[in-house]
Short mmCIF file of N, CA, C and O in Angstrom, two decimals:
data_model
loop_
_atom_site.label_atom_id
_atom_site.label_comp_id
_atom_site.label_asym_id
_atom_site.label_seq_id
_atom_site.Cartn_x
_atom_site.Cartn_y
_atom_site.Cartn_z
N GLU A 1 -48.49 23.72 -61.28
CA GLU A 1 -48.03 23.65 -59.91
C GLU A 1 -46.57 24.08 -59.80
O GLU A 1 -46.19 24.79 -58.88
N ALA A 2 -45.74 23.63 -60.75
CA ALA A 2 -44.31 23.99 -60.70
C ALA A 2 -44.12 25.49 -60.84
O ALA A 2 -43.30 26.09 -60.13
N VAL A 3 -44.88 26.11 -61.72
CA VAL A 3 -44.76 27.57 -61.90
C VAL A 3 -45.16 28.28 -60.61
O VAL A 3 -44.47 29.22 -60.17
N ARG A 4 -46.26 27.86 -60.00
CA ARG A 4 -46.69 28.50 -58.75
C ARG A 4 -45.65 28.34 -57.65
O ARG A 4 -45.31 29.30 -56.95
N LEU A 5 -45.14 27.14 -57.48
CA LEU A 5 -44.14 26.91 -56.44
C LEU A 5 -42.85 27.69 -56.70
O LEU A 5 -42.29 28.30 -55.78
N ALA A 6 -42.41 27.70 -57.94
CA ALA A 6 -41.19 28.44 -58.27
C ALA A 6 -41.40 29.94 -58.07
O ALA A 6 -40.51 30.64 -57.57
N THR A 7 -42.56 30.44 -58.44
CA THR A 7 -42.85 31.86 -58.27
C THR A 7 -42.83 32.25 -56.79
O THR A 7 -42.30 33.29 -56.42
N LEU A 8 -43.38 31.41 -55.96
CA LEU A 8 -43.44 31.70 -54.53
C LEU A 8 -42.11 31.55 -53.81
O LEU A 8 -41.90 32.16 -52.77
N THR A 9 -41.20 30.75 -54.35
CA THR A 9 -39.99 30.39 -53.61
C THR A 9 -38.69 30.78 -54.31
O THR A 9 -37.61 30.46 -53.80
N HIS A 10 -38.74 31.47 -55.43
CA HIS A 10 -37.56 31.70 -56.26
C HIS A 10 -36.43 32.45 -55.56
O HIS A 10 -35.27 32.32 -55.94
N ASP A 11 -36.73 33.25 -54.56
CA ASP A 11 -35.69 34.00 -53.84
C ASP A 11 -35.41 33.41 -52.45
O ASP A 11 -34.88 34.09 -51.57
N MET A 12 -35.72 32.17 -52.25
CA MET A 12 -35.65 31.55 -50.93
C MET A 12 -34.27 31.63 -50.29
O MET A 12 -34.14 31.75 -49.07
N GLU A 13 -33.23 31.63 -51.07
CA GLU A 13 -31.89 31.63 -50.48
C GLU A 13 -31.64 32.87 -49.63
O GLU A 13 -30.85 32.83 -48.70
N ARG A 14 -32.34 33.95 -49.92
CA ARG A 14 -32.14 35.17 -49.14
C ARG A 14 -32.68 35.02 -47.71
O ARG A 14 -32.32 35.80 -46.84
N ALA A 15 -33.51 34.03 -47.48
CA ALA A 15 -34.09 33.80 -46.16
C ALA A 15 -33.19 32.92 -45.28
O ALA A 15 -33.49 32.74 -44.11
N PHE A 16 -32.11 32.40 -45.85
CA PHE A 16 -31.25 31.48 -45.13
C PHE A 16 -29.82 31.97 -45.14
O PHE A 16 -29.20 32.07 -46.19
N GLY A 17 -29.28 32.26 -43.95
CA GLY A 17 -27.88 32.62 -43.84
C GLY A 17 -27.02 31.38 -43.94
O GLY A 17 -27.45 30.35 -44.45
N GLY A 18 -25.85 31.49 -43.44
CA GLY A 18 -24.95 30.35 -43.44
C GLY A 18 -23.69 30.65 -44.21
O GLY A 18 -23.55 31.69 -44.84
N PRO A 19 -22.75 29.71 -44.16
CA PRO A 19 -21.46 29.95 -44.79
C PRO A 19 -21.53 30.08 -46.30
O PRO A 19 -20.63 30.66 -46.91
N ASP A 20 -22.59 29.57 -46.91
CA ASP A 20 -22.71 29.68 -48.37
C ASP A 20 -23.69 30.79 -48.78
O ASP A 20 -24.08 30.88 -49.94
N ALA A 21 -24.07 31.66 -47.83
CA ALA A 21 -24.94 32.80 -48.15
C ALA A 21 -24.22 33.71 -49.14
O ALA A 21 -23.00 33.85 -49.11
N ILE A 22 -25.00 34.34 -50.00
CA ILE A 22 -24.43 35.12 -51.09
C ILE A 22 -24.76 36.60 -50.89
O ILE A 22 -25.93 36.96 -50.88
N PRO A 23 -23.73 37.45 -50.75
CA PRO A 23 -24.02 38.89 -50.63
C PRO A 23 -24.64 39.42 -51.92
O PRO A 23 -24.21 39.08 -53.02
N ILE A 24 -25.65 40.26 -51.78
CA ILE A 24 -26.36 40.79 -52.94
C ILE A 24 -25.47 41.75 -53.72
O ILE A 24 -24.83 42.63 -53.14
N LYS A 25 -25.43 41.55 -55.03
CA LYS A 25 -24.77 42.47 -55.96
C LYS A 25 -25.77 42.76 -57.07
O LYS A 25 -26.09 41.88 -57.86
N MET A 26 -26.24 43.98 -57.10
CA MET A 26 -27.26 44.32 -58.10
C MET A 26 -26.69 44.28 -59.51
O MET A 26 -25.55 44.70 -59.74
N SER A 27 -27.52 43.78 -60.42
CA SER A 27 -27.22 43.78 -61.85
C SER A 27 -25.89 43.09 -62.15
O SER A 27 -25.12 43.54 -62.99
N ASP A 28 -25.62 41.98 -61.48
CA ASP A 28 -24.40 41.23 -61.64
C ASP A 28 -24.75 39.79 -62.02
O ASP A 28 -25.37 39.07 -61.22
N ARG A 29 -24.39 39.38 -63.21
CA ARG A 29 -24.77 38.06 -63.73
C ARG A 29 -24.26 36.92 -62.84
O ARG A 29 -24.98 35.96 -62.58
N ALA A 30 -23.03 37.01 -62.37
CA ALA A 30 -22.49 35.95 -61.52
C ALA A 30 -23.29 35.83 -60.23
O ALA A 30 -23.58 34.72 -59.77
N TYR A 31 -23.64 36.98 -59.64
CA TYR A 31 -24.47 36.94 -58.43
C TYR A 31 -25.82 36.30 -58.75
O TYR A 31 -26.31 35.45 -58.00
N GLU A 32 -26.44 36.71 -59.84
CA GLU A 32 -27.77 36.19 -60.18
C GLU A 32 -27.75 34.68 -60.38
O GLU A 32 -28.67 33.98 -59.97
N GLU A 33 -26.68 34.18 -61.00
CA GLU A 33 -26.56 32.72 -61.19
C GLU A 33 -26.38 32.02 -59.84
O GLU A 33 -27.05 31.01 -59.58
N ALA A 34 -25.51 32.53 -59.01
CA ALA A 34 -25.28 31.90 -57.70
C ALA A 34 -26.55 31.96 -56.85
O ALA A 34 -26.92 30.97 -56.20
N HIS A 35 -27.22 33.10 -56.85
CA HIS A 35 -28.48 33.28 -56.11
C HIS A 35 -29.54 32.29 -56.60
O HIS A 35 -30.20 31.63 -55.79
N SER A 36 -29.70 32.17 -57.90
CA SER A 36 -30.70 31.28 -58.47
C SER A 36 -30.39 29.82 -58.16
O SER A 36 -31.29 29.05 -57.79
N ASN A 37 -29.14 29.44 -58.28
CA ASN A 37 -28.75 28.05 -58.00
C ASN A 37 -28.92 27.70 -56.53
O ASN A 37 -29.40 26.61 -56.19
N ARG A 38 -28.53 28.62 -55.65
CA ARG A 38 -28.69 28.35 -54.21
C ARG A 38 -30.17 28.26 -53.84
O ARG A 38 -30.57 27.38 -53.06
N SER A 39 -30.99 29.14 -54.39
CA SER A 39 -32.43 29.07 -54.12
C SER A 39 -32.99 27.74 -54.61
O SER A 39 -33.79 27.11 -53.91
N ALA A 40 -32.59 27.30 -55.79
CA ALA A 40 -33.08 26.03 -56.33
C ALA A 40 -32.68 24.86 -55.42
O ALA A 40 -33.48 23.96 -55.17
N ARG A 41 -31.45 24.88 -54.90
CA ARG A 41 -31.01 23.81 -53.99
C ARG A 41 -31.84 23.80 -52.71
O ARG A 41 -32.26 22.74 -52.24
N ILE A 42 -32.07 24.97 -52.14
CA ILE A 42 -32.82 25.05 -50.88
C ILE A 42 -34.26 24.58 -51.08
O ILE A 42 -34.78 23.78 -50.30
N VAL A 43 -34.89 25.06 -52.13
CA VAL A 43 -36.29 24.68 -52.38
C VAL A 43 -36.38 23.21 -52.76
O VAL A 43 -37.28 22.50 -52.30
N GLY A 44 -35.44 22.73 -53.57
CA GLY A 44 -35.44 21.31 -53.93
C GLY A 44 -35.30 20.41 -52.71
O GLY A 44 -36.01 19.41 -52.57
N ALA A 45 -34.43 20.78 -51.79
CA ALA A 45 -34.25 20.00 -50.55
C ALA A 45 -35.52 20.00 -49.73
O ALA A 45 -35.92 18.96 -49.17
N TRP A 46 -36.18 21.15 -49.64
CA TRP A 46 -37.44 21.24 -48.90
C TRP A 46 -38.52 20.36 -49.54
O TRP A 46 -39.24 19.63 -48.85
N LEU A 47 -38.62 20.41 -50.87
CA LEU A 47 -39.62 19.59 -51.56
C LEU A 47 -39.32 18.10 -51.38
O LEU A 47 -40.24 17.31 -51.16
N ARG A 48 -38.05 17.71 -51.46
CA ARG A 48 -37.69 16.30 -51.24
C ARG A 48 -38.07 15.87 -49.82
O ARG A 48 -38.64 14.80 -49.62
N ALA A 49 -37.75 16.70 -48.84
CA ALA A 49 -38.07 16.37 -47.44
C ALA A 49 -39.57 16.31 -47.21
O ALA A 49 -40.04 15.60 -46.32
N SER A 50 -40.32 17.01 -48.06
CA SER A 50 -41.79 17.02 -47.94
C SER A 50 -42.44 15.90 -48.73
O SER A 50 -43.67 15.78 -48.75
N GLY A 51 -41.63 15.09 -49.42
CA GLY A 51 -42.16 13.96 -50.18
C GLY A 51 -42.77 14.32 -51.52
O GLY A 51 -43.58 13.57 -52.06
N ALA A 52 -42.36 15.44 -52.10
CA ALA A 52 -42.90 15.85 -53.40
C ALA A 52 -42.44 14.90 -54.50
O ALA A 52 -41.40 14.23 -54.37
N ASP A 53 -43.19 14.87 -55.56
CA ASP A 53 -42.89 14.05 -56.72
C ASP A 53 -41.58 14.51 -57.36
O ASP A 53 -41.32 15.71 -57.48
N ALA A 54 -40.77 13.57 -57.80
CA ALA A 54 -39.45 13.88 -58.36
C ALA A 54 -39.56 14.79 -59.59
O ALA A 54 -38.73 15.68 -59.77
N GLU A 55 -40.55 14.57 -60.41
CA GLU A 55 -40.71 15.42 -61.61
C GLU A 55 -41.06 16.85 -61.22
O GLU A 55 -40.54 17.81 -61.80
N LEU A 56 -41.91 17.02 -60.22
CA LEU A 56 -42.25 18.36 -59.75
C LEU A 56 -41.00 19.05 -59.20
O LEU A 56 -40.74 20.22 -59.50
N ILE A 57 -40.22 18.33 -58.42
CA ILE A 57 -38.99 18.90 -57.85
C ILE A 57 -38.06 19.35 -58.97
O ILE A 57 -37.53 20.47 -58.95
N ARG A 58 -37.88 18.49 -59.94
CA ARG A 58 -36.99 18.82 -61.08
C ARG A 58 -37.49 20.08 -61.79
O ARG A 58 -36.72 20.99 -62.10
N ASP A 59 -38.79 20.16 -62.04
CA ASP A 59 -39.36 21.31 -62.75
C ASP A 59 -39.24 22.60 -61.94
O ASP A 59 -38.90 23.66 -62.49
N VAL A 60 -39.52 22.53 -60.65
CA VAL A 60 -39.42 23.72 -59.79
C VAL A 60 -37.97 24.19 -59.74
O VAL A 60 -37.69 25.39 -59.90
N GLU A 61 -37.03 23.27 -59.52
CA GLU A 61 -35.62 23.66 -59.48
C GLU A 61 -35.19 24.30 -60.80
O GLU A 61 -34.48 25.32 -60.78
N ALA A 62 -35.61 23.73 -61.90
CA ALA A 62 -35.22 24.28 -63.22
C ALA A 62 -35.78 25.69 -63.40
O ALA A 62 -35.08 26.58 -63.90
N LEU A 63 -37.02 25.91 -62.99
CA LEU A 63 -37.62 27.24 -63.13
C LEU A 63 -36.93 28.26 -62.22
O LEU A 63 -36.71 29.42 -62.63
N ILE A 64 -36.58 27.86 -61.02
CA ILE A 64 -35.91 28.78 -60.11
C ILE A 64 -34.52 29.14 -60.65
O ILE A 64 -34.09 30.29 -60.57
N ARG A 65 -33.84 28.16 -61.24
CA ARG A 65 -32.49 28.42 -61.77
C ARG A 65 -32.49 29.49 -62.86
O ARG A 65 -31.47 30.16 -63.07
N VAL A 66 -33.60 29.66 -63.57
CA VAL A 66 -33.64 30.64 -64.68
C VAL A 66 -34.59 31.79 -64.39
O VAL A 66 -34.95 32.54 -65.30
N HIS A 67 -34.98 31.99 -63.13
CA HIS A 67 -35.99 33.01 -62.85
C HIS A 67 -35.52 34.43 -63.14
O HIS A 67 -36.35 35.33 -63.28
N GLU A 68 -34.24 34.65 -63.26
CA GLU A 68 -33.74 35.99 -63.60
C GLU A 68 -33.81 36.27 -65.10
O GLU A 68 -33.82 37.42 -65.50
N TRP A 69 -33.88 35.22 -65.93
CA TRP A 69 -33.78 35.40 -67.39
C TRP A 69 -34.96 34.85 -68.17
O TRP A 69 -35.18 35.24 -69.29
N GLY A 70 -35.68 33.89 -67.61
CA GLY A 70 -36.75 33.24 -68.36
C GLY A 70 -36.15 32.32 -69.42
O GLY A 70 -35.09 31.75 -69.23
N GLY A 71 -36.87 32.21 -70.53
CA GLY A 71 -36.35 31.38 -71.63
C GLY A 71 -37.33 30.37 -72.17
O GLY A 71 -37.12 29.83 -73.25
N SER A 72 -38.39 30.10 -71.45
CA SER A 72 -39.47 29.23 -71.92
C SER A 72 -40.77 29.87 -71.44
O SER A 72 -40.73 30.76 -70.58
N PRO A 73 -41.91 29.45 -71.96
CA PRO A 73 -43.16 30.08 -71.49
C PRO A 73 -43.32 30.04 -69.96
O PRO A 73 -43.66 31.06 -69.36
N ASP A 74 -43.06 28.91 -69.34
CA ASP A 74 -43.20 28.82 -67.88
C ASP A 74 -42.14 29.66 -67.17
O ASP A 74 -42.43 30.36 -66.20
N ALA A 75 -40.90 29.60 -67.64
CA ALA A 75 -39.84 30.39 -67.02
C ALA A 75 -40.10 31.88 -67.18
O ALA A 75 -39.81 32.67 -66.28
N ASN A 76 -40.68 32.28 -68.31
CA ASN A 76 -41.01 33.69 -68.52
C ASN A 76 -42.07 34.16 -67.53
O ASN A 76 -42.05 35.31 -67.09
N LEU A 77 -42.99 33.26 -67.16
CA LEU A 77 -44.00 33.62 -66.16
C LEU A 77 -43.35 33.84 -64.79
O LEU A 77 -43.69 34.80 -64.08
N VAL A 78 -42.44 32.96 -64.42
CA VAL A 78 -41.76 33.11 -63.13
C VAL A 78 -40.93 34.39 -63.13
O VAL A 78 -40.96 35.16 -62.16
N GLN A 79 -40.23 34.65 -64.21
CA GLN A 79 -39.43 35.87 -64.31
C GLN A 79 -40.33 37.11 -64.23
O GLN A 79 -40.00 38.07 -63.53
N ALA A 80 -41.45 37.09 -64.93
CA ALA A 80 -42.38 38.23 -64.89
C ALA A 80 -42.91 38.45 -63.48
O ALA A 80 -42.99 39.59 -63.01
N ALA A 81 -43.26 37.37 -62.80
CA ALA A 81 -43.74 37.50 -61.43
C ALA A 81 -42.66 38.08 -60.53
O ALA A 81 -42.95 38.91 -59.65
N ASP A 82 -41.42 37.69 -60.74
CA ASP A 82 -40.31 38.24 -59.97
C ASP A 82 -40.21 39.74 -60.20
O ASP A 82 -40.07 40.53 -59.25
N SER A 83 -40.29 40.17 -61.44
CA SER A 83 -40.18 41.60 -61.75
C SER A 83 -41.35 42.39 -61.18
O SER A 83 -41.15 43.46 -60.58
N VAL A 84 -42.56 41.90 -61.35
CA VAL A 84 -43.73 42.61 -60.83
C VAL A 84 -43.64 42.71 -59.31
O VAL A 84 -43.87 43.78 -58.73
N SER A 85 -43.28 41.61 -58.67
CA SER A 85 -43.13 41.62 -57.22
C SER A 85 -42.06 42.61 -56.78
O SER A 85 -42.25 43.37 -55.84
N PHE A 86 -40.93 42.60 -57.47
CA PHE A 86 -39.86 43.55 -57.15
C PHE A 86 -40.36 44.99 -57.24
O PHE A 86 -40.13 45.80 -56.35
N LEU A 87 -41.02 45.31 -58.33
CA LEU A 87 -41.49 46.68 -58.54
C LEU A 87 -42.64 47.06 -57.60
O LEU A 87 -42.88 48.24 -57.37
N GLU A 88 -43.28 46.07 -57.03
CA GLU A 88 -44.37 46.35 -56.10
C GLU A 88 -43.85 46.47 -54.65
O GLU A 88 -44.42 47.24 -53.87
N THR A 89 -42.81 45.74 -54.31
CA THR A 89 -42.44 45.65 -52.89
C THR A 89 -41.08 46.23 -52.53
O THR A 89 -40.83 46.44 -51.34
N ASN A 90 -40.21 46.47 -53.47
CA ASN A 90 -38.83 46.84 -53.14
C ASN A 90 -38.47 48.29 -53.42
O ASN A 90 -37.29 48.66 -53.33
N ILE A 91 -39.43 49.12 -53.74
CA ILE A 91 -39.11 50.50 -54.10
C ILE A 91 -38.51 51.26 -52.91
O ILE A 91 -37.50 51.93 -53.05
N ASP A 92 -39.13 51.16 -51.74
CA ASP A 92 -38.59 51.84 -50.56
C ASP A 92 -37.16 51.38 -50.27
O ASP A 92 -36.30 52.20 -49.94
N LEU A 93 -36.91 50.10 -50.37
CA LEU A 93 -35.58 49.56 -50.14
C LEU A 93 -34.58 50.15 -51.12
O LEU A 93 -33.50 50.62 -50.73
N MET A 94 -34.93 50.16 -52.39
CA MET A 94 -34.02 50.66 -53.42
C MET A 94 -33.78 52.17 -53.29
O MET A 94 -32.64 52.63 -53.39
N VAL A 95 -34.83 52.93 -53.05
CA VAL A 95 -34.68 54.37 -52.84
C VAL A 95 -33.83 54.62 -51.60
O VAL A 95 -32.97 55.51 -51.59
N GLY A 96 -34.02 53.80 -50.57
CA GLY A 96 -33.18 53.90 -49.37
C GLY A 96 -31.72 53.64 -49.67
O GLY A 96 -30.83 54.30 -49.11
N PHE A 97 -31.44 52.68 -50.56
CA PHE A 97 -30.05 52.42 -50.96
C PHE A 97 -29.44 53.66 -51.59
O PHE A 97 -28.28 54.01 -51.32
N ALA A 98 -30.21 54.33 -52.45
CA ALA A 98 -29.70 55.54 -53.10
C ALA A 98 -29.51 56.67 -52.09
O ALA A 98 -28.49 57.36 -52.10
N THR A 99 -30.47 56.83 -51.20
CA THR A 99 -30.41 57.89 -50.19
C THR A 99 -29.23 57.68 -49.25
O THR A 99 -28.53 58.64 -48.88
N ALA A 100 -28.97 56.44 -48.88
CA ALA A 100 -27.87 56.13 -47.96
C ALA A 100 -26.50 56.12 -48.65
O ALA A 100 -25.47 56.06 -47.98
N GLY A 101 -26.51 56.17 -49.98
CA GLY A 101 -25.25 56.15 -50.71
C GLY A 101 -24.70 54.76 -50.96
O GLY A 101 -23.56 54.61 -51.40
N ASN A 102 -25.50 53.72 -50.69
CA ASN A 102 -25.05 52.34 -50.97
C ASN A 102 -24.90 52.11 -52.47
O ASN A 102 -24.02 51.35 -52.90
N TYR A 103 -25.78 52.73 -53.24
CA TYR A 103 -25.76 52.68 -54.70
C TYR A 103 -26.10 54.08 -55.20
O TYR A 103 -26.81 54.83 -54.52
N SER A 104 -25.64 54.39 -56.38
CA SER A 104 -25.96 55.70 -56.95
C SER A 104 -27.41 55.69 -57.45
O SER A 104 -28.02 54.63 -57.66
N ARG A 105 -27.95 56.89 -57.64
CA ARG A 105 -29.30 56.99 -58.22
C ARG A 105 -29.32 56.35 -59.60
O ARG A 105 -30.31 55.72 -59.97
N ASP A 106 -28.24 56.50 -60.36
CA ASP A 106 -28.18 55.88 -61.69
C ASP A 106 -28.23 54.36 -61.60
O ASP A 106 -28.86 53.70 -62.42
N ASP A 107 -27.54 53.79 -60.60
CA ASP A 107 -27.57 52.33 -60.40
C ASP A 107 -29.00 51.86 -60.10
O ASP A 107 -29.44 50.84 -60.63
N ILE A 108 -29.68 52.60 -59.24
CA ILE A 108 -31.05 52.22 -58.87
C ILE A 108 -31.99 52.40 -60.06
O ILE A 108 -32.83 51.54 -60.33
N ALA A 109 -31.84 53.49 -60.80
CA ALA A 109 -32.66 53.71 -61.99
C ALA A 109 -32.44 52.58 -62.99
O ALA A 109 -33.40 52.07 -63.60
N PHE A 110 -31.19 52.16 -63.15
CA PHE A 110 -30.87 51.06 -64.05
C PHE A 110 -31.57 49.78 -63.60
O PHE A 110 -32.13 49.04 -64.42
N LYS A 111 -31.55 49.51 -62.29
CA LYS A 111 -32.19 48.31 -61.75
C LYS A 111 -33.70 48.35 -62.01
O LYS A 111 -34.29 47.35 -62.42
N PHE A 112 -34.33 49.50 -61.76
CA PHE A 112 -35.77 49.63 -62.04
C PHE A 112 -36.04 49.34 -63.52
O PHE A 112 -36.97 48.60 -63.86
N ASP A 113 -35.25 49.95 -64.39
CA ASP A 113 -35.44 49.75 -65.83
C ASP A 113 -35.21 48.29 -66.22
O ASP A 113 -35.97 47.72 -67.00
N GLN A 114 -34.17 47.70 -65.67
CA GLN A 114 -33.85 46.30 -65.96
C GLN A 114 -35.01 45.38 -65.56
O GLN A 114 -35.40 44.50 -66.33
N MET A 115 -35.54 45.59 -64.37
CA MET A 115 -36.62 44.72 -63.89
C MET A 115 -37.88 44.88 -64.74
O MET A 115 -38.63 43.91 -64.92
N TYR A 116 -38.11 46.07 -65.26
CA TYR A 116 -39.27 46.29 -66.12
C TYR A 116 -39.02 45.75 -67.54
O TYR A 116 -39.83 45.01 -68.09
N GLU A 117 -37.91 46.13 -68.12
CA GLU A 117 -37.63 45.80 -69.52
C GLU A 117 -37.47 44.30 -69.75
O GLU A 117 -37.76 43.81 -70.84
N ARG A 118 -37.05 43.54 -68.76
CA ARG A 118 -36.82 42.11 -68.97
C ARG A 118 -38.11 41.30 -69.05
O ARG A 118 -38.08 40.14 -69.43
N ILE A 119 -39.23 41.87 -68.68
CA ILE A 119 -40.50 41.14 -68.68
C ILE A 119 -40.87 40.77 -70.12
O ILE A 119 -40.97 41.62 -70.99
N GLN A 120 -41.10 39.47 -70.33
CA GLN A 120 -41.39 38.94 -71.66
C GLN A 120 -42.86 38.57 -71.86
O GLN A 120 -43.25 38.18 -72.95
N VAL A 121 -43.65 38.66 -70.81
CA VAL A 121 -45.08 38.32 -70.87
C VAL A 121 -45.85 39.64 -71.01
O VAL A 121 -45.84 40.46 -70.07
N PRO A 122 -46.49 39.88 -72.16
CA PRO A 122 -47.13 41.18 -72.39
C PRO A 122 -48.11 41.61 -71.31
O PRO A 122 -48.10 42.78 -70.88
N ALA A 123 -48.96 40.73 -70.83
CA ALA A 123 -49.92 41.10 -69.79
C ALA A 123 -49.21 41.51 -68.50
O ALA A 123 -49.63 42.44 -67.81
N ALA A 124 -48.13 40.84 -68.18
CA ALA A 124 -47.36 41.19 -66.98
C ALA A 124 -46.66 42.53 -67.17
O ALA A 124 -46.57 43.33 -66.23
N LYS A 125 -46.19 42.80 -68.37
CA LYS A 125 -45.55 44.08 -68.64
C LYS A 125 -46.56 45.22 -68.47
O LYS A 125 -46.23 46.27 -67.92
N ASP A 126 -47.79 44.98 -68.91
CA ASP A 126 -48.85 45.97 -68.71
C ASP A 126 -49.11 46.22 -67.23
O ASP A 126 -49.29 47.35 -66.80
N LEU A 127 -49.14 45.15 -66.44
CA LEU A 127 -49.32 45.28 -64.99
C LEU A 127 -48.15 46.02 -64.33
O LEU A 127 -48.34 46.78 -63.39
N ALA A 128 -46.96 45.77 -64.83
CA ALA A 128 -45.76 46.34 -64.22
C ALA A 128 -45.54 47.80 -64.58
O ALA A 128 -44.90 48.52 -63.81
N ARG A 129 -46.08 48.25 -65.70
CA ARG A 129 -45.77 49.61 -66.15
C ARG A 129 -46.08 50.69 -65.10
O ARG A 129 -45.21 51.51 -64.81
N PRO A 130 -47.27 50.72 -64.49
CA PRO A 130 -47.50 51.76 -63.48
C PRO A 130 -46.61 51.61 -62.25
O PRO A 130 -46.24 52.61 -61.63
N LEU A 131 -46.23 50.40 -61.91
CA LEU A 131 -45.32 50.18 -60.78
C LEU A 131 -43.94 50.75 -61.11
O LEU A 131 -43.30 51.40 -60.28
N TRP A 132 -43.48 50.50 -62.33
CA TRP A 132 -42.20 51.01 -62.79
C TRP A 132 -42.22 52.54 -62.84
O TRP A 132 -41.28 53.19 -62.38
N GLU A 133 -43.30 53.10 -63.35
CA GLU A 133 -43.41 54.56 -63.42
C GLU A 133 -43.39 55.17 -62.01
O GLU A 133 -42.73 56.19 -61.77
N HIS A 134 -44.07 54.52 -61.08
CA HIS A 134 -44.07 55.00 -59.69
C HIS A 134 -42.65 54.91 -59.09
O HIS A 134 -42.21 55.83 -58.40
N ALA A 135 -41.97 53.81 -59.36
CA ALA A 135 -40.61 53.62 -58.85
C ALA A 135 -39.69 54.73 -59.37
O ALA A 135 -38.92 55.33 -58.60
N LYS A 136 -39.79 55.01 -60.64
CA LYS A 136 -38.94 56.04 -61.25
C LYS A 136 -39.27 57.41 -60.66
O LYS A 136 -38.37 58.22 -60.38
N ALA A 137 -40.56 57.68 -60.44
CA ALA A 137 -40.96 58.97 -59.86
C ALA A 137 -40.43 59.10 -58.43
O ALA A 137 -39.96 60.17 -58.03
N ARG A 138 -40.55 58.03 -57.65
CA ARG A 138 -40.05 58.05 -56.27
C ARG A 138 -38.56 58.32 -56.24
O ARG A 138 -38.06 59.11 -55.43
N LEU A 139 -37.83 57.67 -57.12
CA LEU A 139 -36.39 57.88 -57.17
C LEU A 139 -36.07 59.31 -57.60
O LEU A 139 -35.16 59.94 -57.05
N GLY A 140 -36.83 59.82 -58.55
CA GLY A 140 -36.62 61.18 -59.02
C GLY A 140 -36.89 62.24 -57.96
O GLY A 140 -36.38 63.35 -58.02
N ALA A 141 -37.67 61.88 -56.97
CA ALA A 141 -38.06 62.84 -55.91
C ALA A 141 -37.00 62.94 -54.80
O ALA A 141 -37.14 63.78 -53.92
N VAL A 142 -35.98 62.06 -54.83
CA VAL A 142 -34.95 62.13 -53.77
C VAL A 142 -33.71 62.84 -54.26
O VAL A 142 -33.44 62.94 -55.40
#
């Protein structure tokens, strides 16, 4: 249950503005840590308000905090799901960033590679490979 909840909610902070909202910085460790911690706080507060079990809350928050890096079998699943989801849903956004000049093509190519290469679950890496190849081809076409 904790893995499912963390997988579904790991980027929740992006859905909430406010004075502590974090501007996105691609491939930046400090941003990733702040993003992960803020998402864990938001999801943890929601679970507490919903009356979830304290152990479940603790586990979900811990998984969200490490969703960019993994580090345990469960955390690696959440990280893999994040990468597969990114490669499935964010290609147009990333190619648009390159086209608009927000980031260089090299920056976007690096992000695609990073999201693919970090996957530690072999079955997920197999699922992600065609998505990654498509992303690279789309970027190469602009």
